[in-house]
Amino acid sequence: MLGATRERGDDEGSGRVQQDNATEVTAAGIARLAGVGRAAVSNWRRRHADFPKPVGGTETSPSFALAEVEAWLRKQGKLAEVPLRERVWQQLAGHPQGPVTALLHAGCVLLLIHDRPTVWLEICAGSDERLAAMLPGALEQVLVPRFGVNTPDSVNTASQAHADSGVNGSGALATPTPAVRVPTSPDLLPSAPLLRGTAELAAELGARQTFEFLLGRHLDANPRQYTLTPAELAALMVDLADLSGTARTVLDPACGTGALLRAVADRPDQEVYAQDSAPELAALTALRLALQTRAAVSGAVGDTLRADAHPGLRADAVLCHPPFNERNWGHDELAYDPRWEFGFPARNESELAWVQHALARLKDGGTAVLLMPPAAASRRSGRRIRADLLRRGALRAVIALPVGAAPPYNIPLHLWVLRRPDRAVGQSEVLLVDVGQFAGAGRGGPDWEAVRGAVLDAWRVHDLPHSRLRSSGGTPIGSLDERPGLARSLPVIELLDDDVDLAPARHLPPPTAADGAEQLTAVRERLGETLRLTADLTPSPADATQPARWPLTTLGELARGGALTMRTGGNGGHARVPVLTDHDVLAGTAPSGTLPESDEEAVLTEPGDVVVPVVGGGSIARVIDEATGGAALGRNLVLLRPDPTALDPWFLAGFLRGTANNRQASSYASTATRLDVRRLQLPRLPLDEQRRYGARFRALDEFERALRHAGRLGEQLVRGMYDGLTDGTVAPD
């Protein structure tokens, strides 16, 4: 096995124990290791004098040595063995040089294991000191051919690498700084236990899946530090850029975590180029791509607009999710840059600088797709550049996405599809699409299947081989028939007014009046039926009675006794499995989420399971029905699987929703309320009595769902009436 570690005596292992102790874990990490809530960890610290003492952190948020915590948990019988995944993650999260450095070291070793497994087996068969001494040379044999990396002698720190990537006086790149560098032996020594554990995990999961698991956990643990592009949006952008699947060279000049380039289909003759101003993101993306693809990967560090690492590149496709609303993008330094062939962007038009950079890096006829803020389509300061993009046929489509498609989630972002003009005569039409109607309910995200179908259907018709023209007047063969409220191929001349406003909603005709009236009538009829059902389901008047005094038990006791099984979800799973999120449970909607892609077996729900959110407060529990069964369990959810011979699921879910029950089992130590599910209580009742209560709880659930449905239909009817009255499709009489 690649990850096998050799047996060692006490003397030989002492250095490794010392390194293990350098890995620290917080109270939240201890709770994850033991499968309990944070409140339980606080209780252990108070009640057990031998609980490990803090070794770092602060008084309010202390940290502990991972090895000491693991030994104490095992001694107390609270932990048979730390799962390998969790141990490796805790080593990475508590690394003395920080989790990003640890992740980069792990990624380099995983690439070595992926490309030259026998080399890793040879150098890992010794002490940590020997491993750290031999590893830089072995990594250089892999990283240099893959990335053309700097050696430790030429670049000592990532910050120095970033500072060295500058431009010369003519605007050309002085010295491209590769994204990945070979770490030194002193850098690698504290990482030795982590690297051995990572290799062992790779033997189970594979090198690529291991890196995806660790990177996914890091991104989930630091959501405010990274702007992520959802996988569904990335796939749509790739299809728009490379509909025929012929692109050989692909560039992302603001690669972030690499979501866009990861969505590109893997081909051995492909060349992938990535750049980012953040050294750690550029390195993580380069490693991520190298582990996934057979293509040649070129990653670079640097501010793309000021220090382009690929000035001579002419790519088949460019994909980009640029930073929005940046004023310090280089306006003062780049006034005479040759990339501004469509006009010099204003200081507040950084997005139009990225658009022109993308066009400058395309070969003639190449396609670029950029995610843009909606203001870029209408700001007056950018109207001259937008007009020239239209006149010369560079801008081929503007697509308005639904709210929630990508961060910032409260804004309906746009996609711009551009093509490097390959002839003097520009295109006569531009495609405008608005798929805002496919926004999902609550925070579940858009209906990506509907979005993808509508956008690609319109684009295929509009962009039928763009070199083929009608013999009369040069009009593209693919001119799209008008689709009211959805898509339209608009003559460029109609957009060239004083504003050059490209917002699709301003130019698309509303749905036909007949369709609108028929839809409103159908909504009204459904609302009437739902209201009648709600009235029938309204609970009967409650009879006053004395408070019951049942003997109580906790879910933790029931789990230990085998009456129910308790599982947590959210660490990874197969990409195609629908995921039940905490927002789905709170809103009563269908599974709408995704999990980080990995070979880890997701926790799948079954009919009769009870699912409870553990973050955010509120008394919610959902019984899984036939329609939801089979979905994977998402983050911040606990699944309870009752033994049907001991517990009725509706009885269980009903009592878990009691306000007092939730209050006594909740922790308020942080900014968010967290529920310790093991402390929730149930009365000890015979199964027949449980079923009596369960039947009443189930009726209440049906009433609640009917109320929610009526509310959604009522909102839809009100909005439709307002729209119909204001656009003239509904008469006031």
XYZ file of C-alpha atoms in Angstrom:
733
model
C 0.000 0.000 0.000
C 1.251 3.473 -0.852
C 0.283 4.864 2.509
C 1.735 2.067 4.651
C 3.996 3.317 7.446
C 6.703 1.014 8.723
C 6.895 -0.335 12.270
C 9.256 1.569 14.564
C 10.666 1.343 18.087
C 10.132 3.875 20.840
C 13.388 5.718 20.154
C 12.739 5.993 16.447
C 9.167 7.130 16.989
C 9.902 9.841 19.539
C 10.478 12.508 16.918
C 7.210 11.640 15.239
C 5.251 11.875 18.494
C 6.731 15.296 19.005
C 5.523 16.337 15.556
C 2.058 14.904 16.252
C 1.878 17.008 19.400
C 2.558 20.083 17.266
C -0.845 19.540 15.642
C -3.516 21.346 17.614
C -7.259 20.840 17.608
C -10.055 23.074 18.884
C -13.069 22.065 20.961
C -15.119 21.913 17.747
C -12.553 19.518 16.278
C -12.691 17.319 19.398
C -16.475 17.211 19.087
C -16.144 16.025 15.478
C -13.623 13.356 16.458
C -15.919 11.959 19.150
C -19.200 12.516 17.290
C -20.681 14.709 20.031
C -21.725 18.321 20.447
C -19.413 21.051 21.723
C -21.353 21.176 24.974
C -20.198 17.622 25.728
C -16.559 18.664 25.297
C -17.093 21.537 27.758
C -18.592 19.079 30.251
C -15.612 16.731 29.893
C -13.204 19.588 30.622
C -15.099 20.480 33.802
C -15.719 16.953 35.084
C -12.436 15.176 34.244
C -9.268 16.407 35.907
C -7.123 14.394 33.480
C -8.596 16.039 30.369
C -5.706 17.425 28.253
C -4.668 20.965 29.100
C -4.772 23.678 26.406
C -1.538 24.177 24.471
C -2.555 27.259 22.486
C -5.406 29.416 21.276
C -7.102 31.899 23.583
C -8.875 31.704 26.929
C -12.271 31.656 25.234
C -11.188 29.456 22.311
C -8.356 27.173 23.473
C -6.623 24.551 21.366
C -5.305 21.143 22.445
C -2.649 18.704 21.255
C -4.301 16.260 18.862
C -2.259 13.259 20.076
C -3.149 13.945 23.731
C -6.839 14.344 22.891
C -6.870 11.129 20.869
C -5.198 9.204 23.728
C -7.651 10.588 26.315
C -10.715 9.771 24.215
C -9.509 6.229 23.682
C -8.708 5.798 27.382
C -12.218 6.941 28.315
C -13.787 4.506 25.841
C -15.271 7.401 23.905
C -13.287 6.597 20.808
C -12.220 3.210 19.486
C -10.037 4.708 16.739
C -9.874 8.101 15.063
C -11.136 7.660 11.473
C -8.261 8.132 9.050
C -10.037 10.918 7.150
C -10.709 12.846 10.344
C -7.194 12.353 11.661
C -5.617 13.640 8.445
C -7.983 16.592 8.352
C -7.231 17.526 11.969
C -3.507 17.296 11.248
C -3.972 19.617 8.286
C -6.274 22.077 10.065
C -3.955 22.290 13.093
C -0.676 22.422 11.153
C 1.828 24.778 12.825
C 2.495 26.553 9.505
C -1.219 26.941 8.752
C -3.712 24.837 6.784
C -2.877 26.360 3.377
C 0.805 25.450 3.648
C -0.178 21.996 4.877
C -2.566 21.578 1.955
C 0.135 22.603 -0.538
C 2.602 20.114 0.963
C -0.043 17.390 0.834
C -0.878 18.253 -2.772
C 2.765 18.038 -3.842
C 3.129 14.613 -2.231
C -0.139 13.400 -3.754
C 1.141 14.427 -7.191
C 4.354 12.508 -6.488
C 2.299 9.461 -5.472
C 0.142 9.870 -8.583
C 3.069 10.198 -11.014
C 5.864 8.190 -9.343
C 4.478 5.910 -6.626
C 7.646 3.831 -6.297
C 9.697 6.939 -5.490
C 7.353 7.764 -2.619
C 7.560 4.205 -1.257
C 11.339 4.425 -1.172
C 11.627 7.791 0.617
C 8.819 7.227 3.148
C 10.440 4.041 4.528
C 12.467 5.833 7.184
C 12.407 8.522 9.833
C 10.654 11.832 9.423
C 14.022 13.553 9.129
C 15.044 11.277 6.239
C 11.673 11.834 4.565
C 12.006 15.617 4.826
C 15.595 15.503 3.528
C 14.839 13.352 0.460
C 11.437 14.732 -0.481
C 12.499 18.048 -2.127
C 14.641 16.229 -4.678
C 11.870 13.755 -5.451
C 9.305 16.540 -5.769
C 11.562 18.473 -8.120
C 11.572 15.490 -10.497
C 7.763 15.729 -10.689
C 6.995 19.425 -10.288
C 9.565 20.807 -12.730
C 8.318 18.762 -15.737
C 4.701 19.502 -14.770
C 4.914 23.212 -13.988
C 8.434 24.491 -14.648
C 8.548 25.429 -10.979
C 11.016 27.553 -9.086
C 13.423 25.667 -6.858
C 13.827 26.689 -3.216
C 17.040 28.549 -4.065
C 15.326 30.834 -6.578
C 12.115 31.541 -4.654
C 12.074 31.242 -0.893
C 8.563 32.381 -0.049
C 5.226 32.704 -1.802
C 5.103 36.391 -0.940
C 8.485 36.945 -2.588
C 7.234 35.060 -5.626
C 4.233 37.336 -5.816
C 6.362 40.473 -5.501
C 8.765 39.320 -8.212
C 5.991 38.973 -10.832
C 6.034 42.419 -12.435
C 5.837 44.099 -15.817
C 8.547 45.811 -17.749
C 8.257 49.222 -19.311
C 6.490 48.008 -22.447
C 3.796 46.198 -20.491
C 5.189 42.717 -21.186
C 5.743 40.239 -18.384
C 9.245 40.517 -16.952
C 9.556 37.090 -15.315
C 6.549 34.735 -15.040
C 6.329 33.232 -11.568
C 5.147 29.599 -11.646
C 2.407 28.837 -9.168
C 4.050 25.836 -7.480
C 7.454 25.834 -5.830
C 9.491 22.981 -4.375
C 9.306 23.204 -0.574
C 12.523 22.978 1.439
C 13.426 20.227 3.901
C 12.922 22.483 6.974
C 9.494 23.448 5.605
C 8.542 19.800 5.118
C 9.693 18.391 8.473
C 6.653 19.607 10.502
C 4.434 18.155 7.770
C 5.882 14.626 7.894
C 3.079 13.031 10.012
C 0.474 14.734 7.819
C 2.162 13.531 4.630
C 2.286 9.930 5.852
C -1.382 10.065 6.792
C -2.231 11.690 3.454
C -0.451 8.906 1.597
C -2.320 6.301 3.623
C -5.604 8.004 2.773
C -4.596 8.111 -0.912
C -4.142 4.333 -0.797
C -7.847 4.087 0.116
C -9.353 6.862 -2.010
C -6.832 7.631 -4.731
C -4.579 10.689 -4.956
C -7.059 12.970 -6.749
C -9.975 12.097 -4.480
C -7.835 12.643 -1.379
C -6.828 16.133 -2.498
C -10.430 16.982 -3.391
C -11.565 15.812 0.049
C -8.968 17.888 1.909
C -9.444 20.959 -0.269
C -13.227 20.687 0.003
C -13.041 20.512 3.792
C -10.728 23.553 3.855
C -13.058 25.590 1.626
C -16.067 24.594 3.721
C -14.247 25.602 6.913
C -13.370 29.052 5.521
C -16.408 30.132 3.448
C -15.730 33.866 3.784
C -12.174 33.671 2.473
C -13.000 32.307 -0.964
C -15.417 33.219 -3.756
C -16.478 29.916 -5.291
C -18.010 29.300 -8.707
C -20.737 26.606 -8.421
C -20.042 23.455 -10.421
C -23.322 23.757 -12.380
C -22.466 27.285 -13.500
C -18.926 26.250 -14.420
C -20.285 23.424 -16.601
C -22.649 25.838 -18.354
C -19.818 28.306 -19.059
C -17.646 25.539 -20.503
C -20.446 24.410 -22.810
C -21.008 27.964 -24.043
C -17.295 28.413 -24.739
C -16.672 25.036 -26.333
C -19.972 23.705 -27.628
C -18.277 21.565 -30.276
C -15.630 20.199 -27.881
C -12.679 21.206 -30.065
C -10.879 23.713 -27.808
C -7.267 22.604 -27.296
C -5.941 25.554 -25.293
C -8.014 26.990 -22.433
C -7.158 29.943 -20.170
C -8.583 31.172 -16.872
C -6.808 34.451 -15.975
C -8.479 34.694 -12.520
C -8.550 31.003 -11.656
C -9.390 31.116 -7.925
C -9.868 27.516 -6.778
C -9.975 26.195 -10.351
C -13.685 25.406 -10.667
C -13.930 26.604 -14.286
C -10.909 24.715 -15.597
C -11.935 21.585 -13.694
C -15.182 21.575 -15.689
C -13.289 21.342 -19.005
C -13.370 17.842 -20.479
C -10.004 16.114 -20.044
C -8.047 15.487 -23.252
C -4.381 14.439 -23.494
C -3.557 16.997 -26.229
C -5.000 19.880 -24.218
C -3.129 22.812 -22.691
C -4.576 24.495 -19.622
C -3.393 27.922 -18.448
C -4.250 29.452 -15.081
C -3.230 32.599 -13.223
C -4.244 34.224 -9.945
C -2.916 37.091 -7.875
C -3.186 35.029 -4.667
C -0.127 32.711 -4.552
C -1.897 30.043 -2.485
C -4.888 29.867 -4.848
C -2.675 29.684 -7.928
C -0.685 26.829 -6.389
C -3.738 24.903 -5.143
C -5.396 25.194 -8.549
C -2.282 24.056 -10.408
C -1.990 20.985 -8.181
C -5.713 20.321 -8.421
C -5.626 20.400 -12.215
C -2.461 18.312 -12.457
C -4.075 15.590 -10.338
C -7.231 15.614 -12.453
C -6.147 16.058 -16.046
C -3.719 14.561 -18.501
C -3.380 17.979 -20.135
C -0.312 20.171 -19.793
C -0.921 22.586 -16.902
C 0.657 26.033 -16.749
C -0.099 27.862 -13.493
C 1.266 31.292 -12.630
C 1.152 33.823 -9.796
C 0.516 37.481 -10.495
C -1.998 40.261 -11.003
C -3.227 39.378 -14.493
C -4.075 42.905 -15.608
C -0.779 44.369 -14.385
C 1.480 41.329 -14.883
C 0.093 38.978 -17.499
C 1.927 35.660 -17.298
C 0.820 34.562 -20.787
C 1.261 37.612 -23.065
C 1.935 35.541 -26.174
C -0.934 33.079 -25.686
C -3.711 32.820 -28.251
C -6.174 30.381 -26.700
C -9.136 28.575 -28.205
C -11.265 29.458 -25.164
C -11.088 31.760 -22.147
C -13.194 31.196 -19.022
C -13.237 33.797 -16.277
C -15.016 34.718 -13.043
C -13.200 38.032 -12.442
C -13.264 40.095 -9.259
C -16.109 42.626 -9.322
C -16.098 46.377 -8.683
C -12.350 46.785 -8.256
C -11.043 50.346 -8.524
C -7.394 49.444 -8.001
C -7.071 47.347 -11.148
C -4.257 49.323 -12.791
C -6.122 52.206 -14.421
C -3.268 54.682 -13.889
C -0.447 52.357 -14.991
C -2.096 50.729 -18.021
C -3.414 53.692 -20.008
C -1.448 52.724 -23.142
C -1.759 48.950 -22.857
C -2.332 47.365 -26.302
C -5.156 45.201 -24.924
C -7.599 48.140 -24.887
C -8.480 47.870 -28.571
C -12.176 48.466 -27.841
C -11.535 51.484 -25.617
C -9.732 52.413 -22.398
C -11.890 51.278 -19.436
C -12.916 53.845 -16.840
C -11.619 53.459 -13.300
C -14.946 51.945 -12.180
C -15.135 49.550 -15.158
C -12.670 46.879 -14.093
C -14.934 44.197 -15.574
C -14.552 45.713 -19.068
C -10.773 45.521 -18.598
C -11.149 41.783 -17.948
C -13.382 41.451 -21.025
C -10.738 43.018 -23.240
C -7.953 40.986 -21.652
C -9.907 37.821 -22.465
C -10.390 38.913 -26.085
C -6.683 39.782 -26.395
C -5.731 36.238 -25.331
C -8.031 34.527 -27.851
C -7.068 33.366 -31.303
C -9.267 34.617 -34.161
C -12.644 32.909 -33.822
C -11.951 31.826 -30.223
C -14.686 32.145 -27.588
C -14.628 33.655 -24.105
C -17.292 33.371 -21.395
C -17.146 35.718 -18.415
C -19.325 35.982 -15.325
C -20.254 39.651 -14.957
C -22.161 41.870 -12.521
C -25.414 43.164 -14.064
C -24.257 46.783 -13.740
C -21.571 46.175 -16.397
C -24.351 45.886 -18.996
C -25.792 49.341 -18.318
C -23.310 51.710 -16.598
C -22.970 54.867 -18.708
C -19.201 54.939 -18.173
C -18.864 51.737 -20.210
C -21.271 52.512 -23.065
C -18.584 53.349 -25.667
C -16.730 50.075 -25.078
C -19.993 48.110 -25.177
C -20.910 49.849 -28.439
C -17.577 48.933 -30.065
C -17.863 45.339 -28.858
C -21.240 45.177 -30.585
C -20.176 46.928 -33.821
C -17.207 44.636 -34.358
C -19.105 41.454 -33.513
C -17.062 40.618 -30.415
C -20.039 40.419 -28.045
C -22.236 37.503 -29.080
C -24.603 36.995 -26.120
C -25.664 38.429 -22.760
C -27.406 35.947 -20.460
C -29.149 37.063 -17.249
C -28.893 34.288 -14.641
C -31.353 33.655 -11.808
C -30.778 35.054 -8.340
C -28.655 32.599 -6.357
C -26.614 31.312 -9.320
C -23.263 32.435 -7.860
C -21.911 34.754 -5.162
C -23.054 37.391 -4.384
C -26.213 35.274 -4.248
C -28.653 38.166 -3.881
C -27.822 39.603 -7.329
C -28.874 38.136 -10.718
C -25.465 37.951 -12.418
C -24.861 37.913 -16.177
C -22.831 35.751 -18.531
C -21.143 37.486 -21.460
C -20.214 35.309 -24.420
C -17.570 36.905 -26.641
C -15.750 35.867 -29.771
C -12.527 37.227 -31.189
C -13.594 38.732 -34.550
C -12.140 36.655 -37.376
C -13.255 38.915 -40.233
C -13.803 42.592 -40.917
C -17.633 42.456 -41.006
C -19.200 42.206 -37.543
C -22.185 40.092 -36.563
C -25.534 41.742 -37.169
C -27.331 40.247 -34.164
C -26.652 39.580 -30.478
C -28.409 36.979 -28.330
C -30.195 38.197 -25.184
C -31.433 35.588 -22.706
C -33.114 35.970 -19.310
C -33.516 32.786 -17.267
C -34.397 34.561 -14.027
C -37.716 32.705 -13.946
C -35.829 29.518 -12.986
C -34.693 30.825 -9.592
C -35.151 28.193 -6.888
C -37.288 28.497 -3.791
C -35.552 29.801 -0.673
C -31.792 29.242 -0.681
C -31.868 25.997 -2.597
C -30.404 27.584 -5.730
C -31.700 27.792 -9.314
C -33.269 24.978 -11.296
C -30.012 24.295 -13.107
C -31.488 21.714 -15.454
C -34.025 24.265 -16.714
C -31.391 27.030 -16.872
C -28.988 24.856 -18.810
C -31.636 23.647 -21.254
C -33.003 27.128 -22.008
C -29.589 28.767 -22.416
C -27.951 26.085 -24.550
C -31.018 25.625 -26.767
C -31.043 29.351 -27.546
C -27.263 29.517 -28.018
C -27.165 26.524 -30.373
C -29.720 28.137 -32.684
C -28.142 31.588 -32.501
C -24.593 30.324 -32.993
C -25.038 27.762 -35.784
C -21.552 27.570 -37.270
C -20.761 31.263 -37.074
C -18.699 31.233 -40.259
C -21.723 30.188 -42.340
C -23.721 33.212 -43.499
C -26.804 33.680 -45.575
C -25.962 34.712 -49.099
C -28.215 37.751 -48.737
C -26.872 40.462 -46.457
C -24.614 38.298 -44.312
C -27.262 37.485 -41.656
C -26.275 34.469 -39.524
C -28.191 31.305 -40.355
C -28.856 30.792 -36.641
C -31.024 33.875 -36.094
C -33.236 32.874 -33.162
C -36.998 33.124 -33.343
C -38.335 35.324 -30.558
C -39.138 33.501 -27.321
C -41.207 35.935 -25.219
C -39.858 36.453 -21.735
C -36.888 34.147 -22.377
C -34.649 34.784 -25.401
C -34.283 36.910 -28.507
C -31.707 37.546 -31.238
C -31.679 41.337 -31.424
C -30.180 43.358 -34.308
C -27.111 45.209 -33.085
C -28.382 48.481 -34.554
C -31.286 48.475 -32.076
C -28.856 48.509 -29.130
C -26.629 51.337 -30.387
C -28.456 54.220 -28.708
C -27.157 56.718 -26.162
C -27.140 54.155 -23.321
C -26.140 50.914 -25.102
C -27.985 49.088 -22.329
C -27.498 45.322 -22.740
C -29.659 44.138 -19.811
C -31.785 41.356 -21.372
C -34.891 42.241 -19.330
C -35.047 45.645 -21.055
C -35.263 44.145 -24.534
C -37.171 40.886 -24.190
C -40.907 41.016 -24.883
C -43.062 39.830 -21.952
C -44.828 36.464 -22.163
C -47.859 36.617 -24.425
C -51.006 37.996 -22.860
C -52.962 34.803 -23.495
C -50.333 32.668 -21.798
C -50.171 35.109 -18.885
C -53.928 35.126 -18.341
C -54.160 31.344 -18.637
C -51.310 30.918 -16.155
C -52.958 33.256 -13.634
C -56.238 31.394 -13.960
C -54.475 28.073 -13.337
C -52.661 29.493 -10.284
C -55.950 30.838 -8.888
C -57.644 27.461 -9.294
C -54.734 25.669 -7.581
C -54.800 28.210 -4.767
C -58.528 27.633 -4.248
C -58.030 23.869 -4.078
C -55.144 24.266 -1.631
C -57.116 26.629 0.615
C -60.012 24.169 0.743
C -57.582 21.393 1.642
C -56.030 23.603 4.329
C -59.439 24.236 5.857
C -60.139 20.490 5.936
C -56.765 19.816 7.591
C -57.101 22.522 10.250
C -56.647 20.856 13.677
C -59.767 20.461 15.756
C -60.096 22.544 18.963
C -57.745 21.358 21.676
C -59.186 20.040 24.939
C -57.589 21.308 28.137
C -55.777 18.651 30.172
C -53.266 18.404 32.971
C -49.555 18.368 31.985
C -48.294 14.817 31.570
C -45.501 13.476 33.769
C -43.830 10.840 31.572
C -40.573 9.106 32.346
C -38.033 10.569 29.893
C -35.021 9.267 28.012
C -32.499 10.978 25.728
C -31.646 10.203 22.114
C -28.105 9.414 23.243
C -29.431 6.688 25.543
C -31.706 5.338 22.806
C -28.767 5.227 20.381
C -26.615 3.338 22.888
C -29.461 0.901 23.461
C -29.917 0.249 19.735
C -33.411 1.778 19.449
C -32.129 4.181 16.799
C -29.049 4.852 14.670
C -27.541 8.327 14.500
C -25.547 9.603 11.493
C -24.149 12.980 10.419
C -23.613 14.018 6.820
C -21.959 16.531 4.571
C -18.297 15.584 4.097
C -18.481 14.338 0.518
C -20.127 11.896 -1.825
C -20.884 10.984 -5.403
C -21.522 14.043 -7.542
C -24.780 12.832 -9.083
C -26.616 12.110 -5.817
C -29.265 14.745 -4.901
C -28.506 16.233 -1.500
C -30.997 17.177 1.212
C -29.730 20.441 2.745
C -30.616 22.076 6.040
C -32.445 24.771 4.060
C -34.531 22.080 2.328
C -35.526 20.707 5.733
C -36.408 24.159 7.081
C -38.405 25.120 3.972
C -39.991 21.706 3.385
C -38.659 21.573 -0.186
C -37.133 18.816 -2.317
C -33.385 17.994 -2.158
C -31.498 20.820 -3.850
C -27.863 20.736 -2.724
C -24.524 19.248 -3.702
C -21.610 17.753 -1.774
C -17.876 18.005 -2.513
C -17.008 15.317 -5.043
C -15.219 12.348 -3.494
C -15.342 8.589 -3.339
C -16.594 8.780 0.226
C -19.884 7.019 0.739
C -22.532 9.637 1.386
C -25.151 9.030 4.077
C -28.302 8.162 2.118
C -31.753 8.718 3.555
C -34.483 6.072 3.685
C -38.264 6.434 4.118
C -39.013 6.601 7.830
C -35.777 8.352 8.758
C -35.999 11.554 10.806
C -33.679 14.426 9.852
C -32.837 17.259 12.269
C -30.895 20.503 11.530
C -28.298 21.223 14.215
C -27.394 24.855 13.414
C -29.483 28.015 13.517
C -32.081 27.304 16.158
C -35.735 26.476 15.692
C -37.674 23.315 16.423
C -37.627 21.373 13.160
C -37.604 17.658 12.380
C -38.531 16.095 9.039
C -39.695 12.559 8.395
C -38.305 11.246 5.104
C -40.991 10.076 2.689
C -40.804 7.922 -0.452
C -40.162 10.946 -2.690
C -37.151 12.121 -0.656
C -35.728 8.694 0.200
C -32.375 8.019 -1.444
C -31.132 11.603 -1.174
C -27.759 12.189 0.477
C -27.603 13.867 3.861
C -26.201 17.398 3.675
C -24.119 19.481 6.053
C -25.398 20.521 9.475
C -27.939 17.688 9.519
C -28.260 14.637 11.756
C -30.142 11.559 10.565
C -32.026 9.409 13.081
C -33.040 5.934 11.880
C -35.471 4.446 14.433
C -35.917 0.729 14.945
C -39.590 0.330 13.833
C -40.163 -2.278 16.564
C -39.216 0.248 19.248
C -39.933 3.754 17.903
C -42.594 5.298 15.664
C -40.876 7.877 13.346
C -43.731 10.414 13.533
C -43.815 10.141 17.324
C -40.054 10.729 17.343
C -40.204 13.731 14.971
C -43.145 15.292 16.782
C -41.594 15.312 20.236
C -38.288 16.565 18.827
C -40.115 19.688 17.649
C -41.105 20.706 21.159
C -39.760 24.199 21.932
C -38.746 23.368 25.509
C -37.061 20.177 24.328
C -34.930 22.094 21.809
C -34.093 24.843 24.289
C -32.613 22.505 26.870
C -30.555 20.672 24.215
C -29.142 23.784 22.510
C -25.835 25.556 22.989
C -25.562 29.336 22.709
C -21.801 29.663 23.191
C -21.195 30.997 19.673
C -22.909 33.379 17.296
C -25.115 30.553 16.005
C -27.316 28.290 18.094
C -26.195 24.659 17.877
C -28.321 21.691 18.822
C -26.821 18.701 20.649
C -29.136 16.030 19.265
C -28.053 13.423 21.828
C -29.557 15.548 24.612
C -33.033 15.759 23.059
C -35.601 13.914 25.140
C -38.460 11.506 24.446
C -41.119 10.135 26.787
C -40.980 6.383 27.401
C -44.281 5.182 25.928
C -45.523 1.852 24.552
C -45.426 1.523 20.780
C -49.241 1.641 20.474
C -49.334 4.923 22.421
C -46.476 6.263 20.278
C -48.521 5.571 17.157
C -51.508 7.507 18.543
C -49.313 10.542 19.002
C -47.582 9.865 15.686
C -50.891 9.953 13.781
C -51.679 13.385 15.236
C -48.186 14.705 14.479
C -48.481 13.450 10.906
C -51.790 15.288 10.461
C -50.149 18.477 11.749
C -47.338 18.013 9.230
C -49.846 17.728 6.357
C -51.574 20.907 7.561
C -48.240 22.738 7.739
C -47.257 21.679 4.210
C -50.634 22.778 2.856
C -50.187 26.205 4.492
C -46.754 26.594 2.929
C -48.044 25.620 -0.498
C -50.945 28.039 -0.223
C -48.539 30.822 0.738
C -46.347 30.190 -2.302
C -49.331 30.084 -4.646
C -50.738 33.266 -3.094
C -47.430 35.097 -3.656
C -47.327 33.853 -7.252
C -50.892 35.029 -7.914
C -50.306 38.463 -6.366
C -47.098 39.009 -8.325
C -48.730 37.855 -11.553
C -51.675 40.208 -11.059
C -49.397 43.172 -10.382
C -47.329 42.355 -13.476
C -50.408 41.812 -15.642
C -52.087 45.047 -14.575
C -48.927 47.097 -15.042
C -47.938 45.706 -18.451
C -51.490 45.773 -19.858
C -51.989 42.022 -20.200
C -54.701 41.982 -17.506
C -57.688 44.347 -17.600
C -58.708 46.128 -14.366
C -62.374 45.079 -14.790
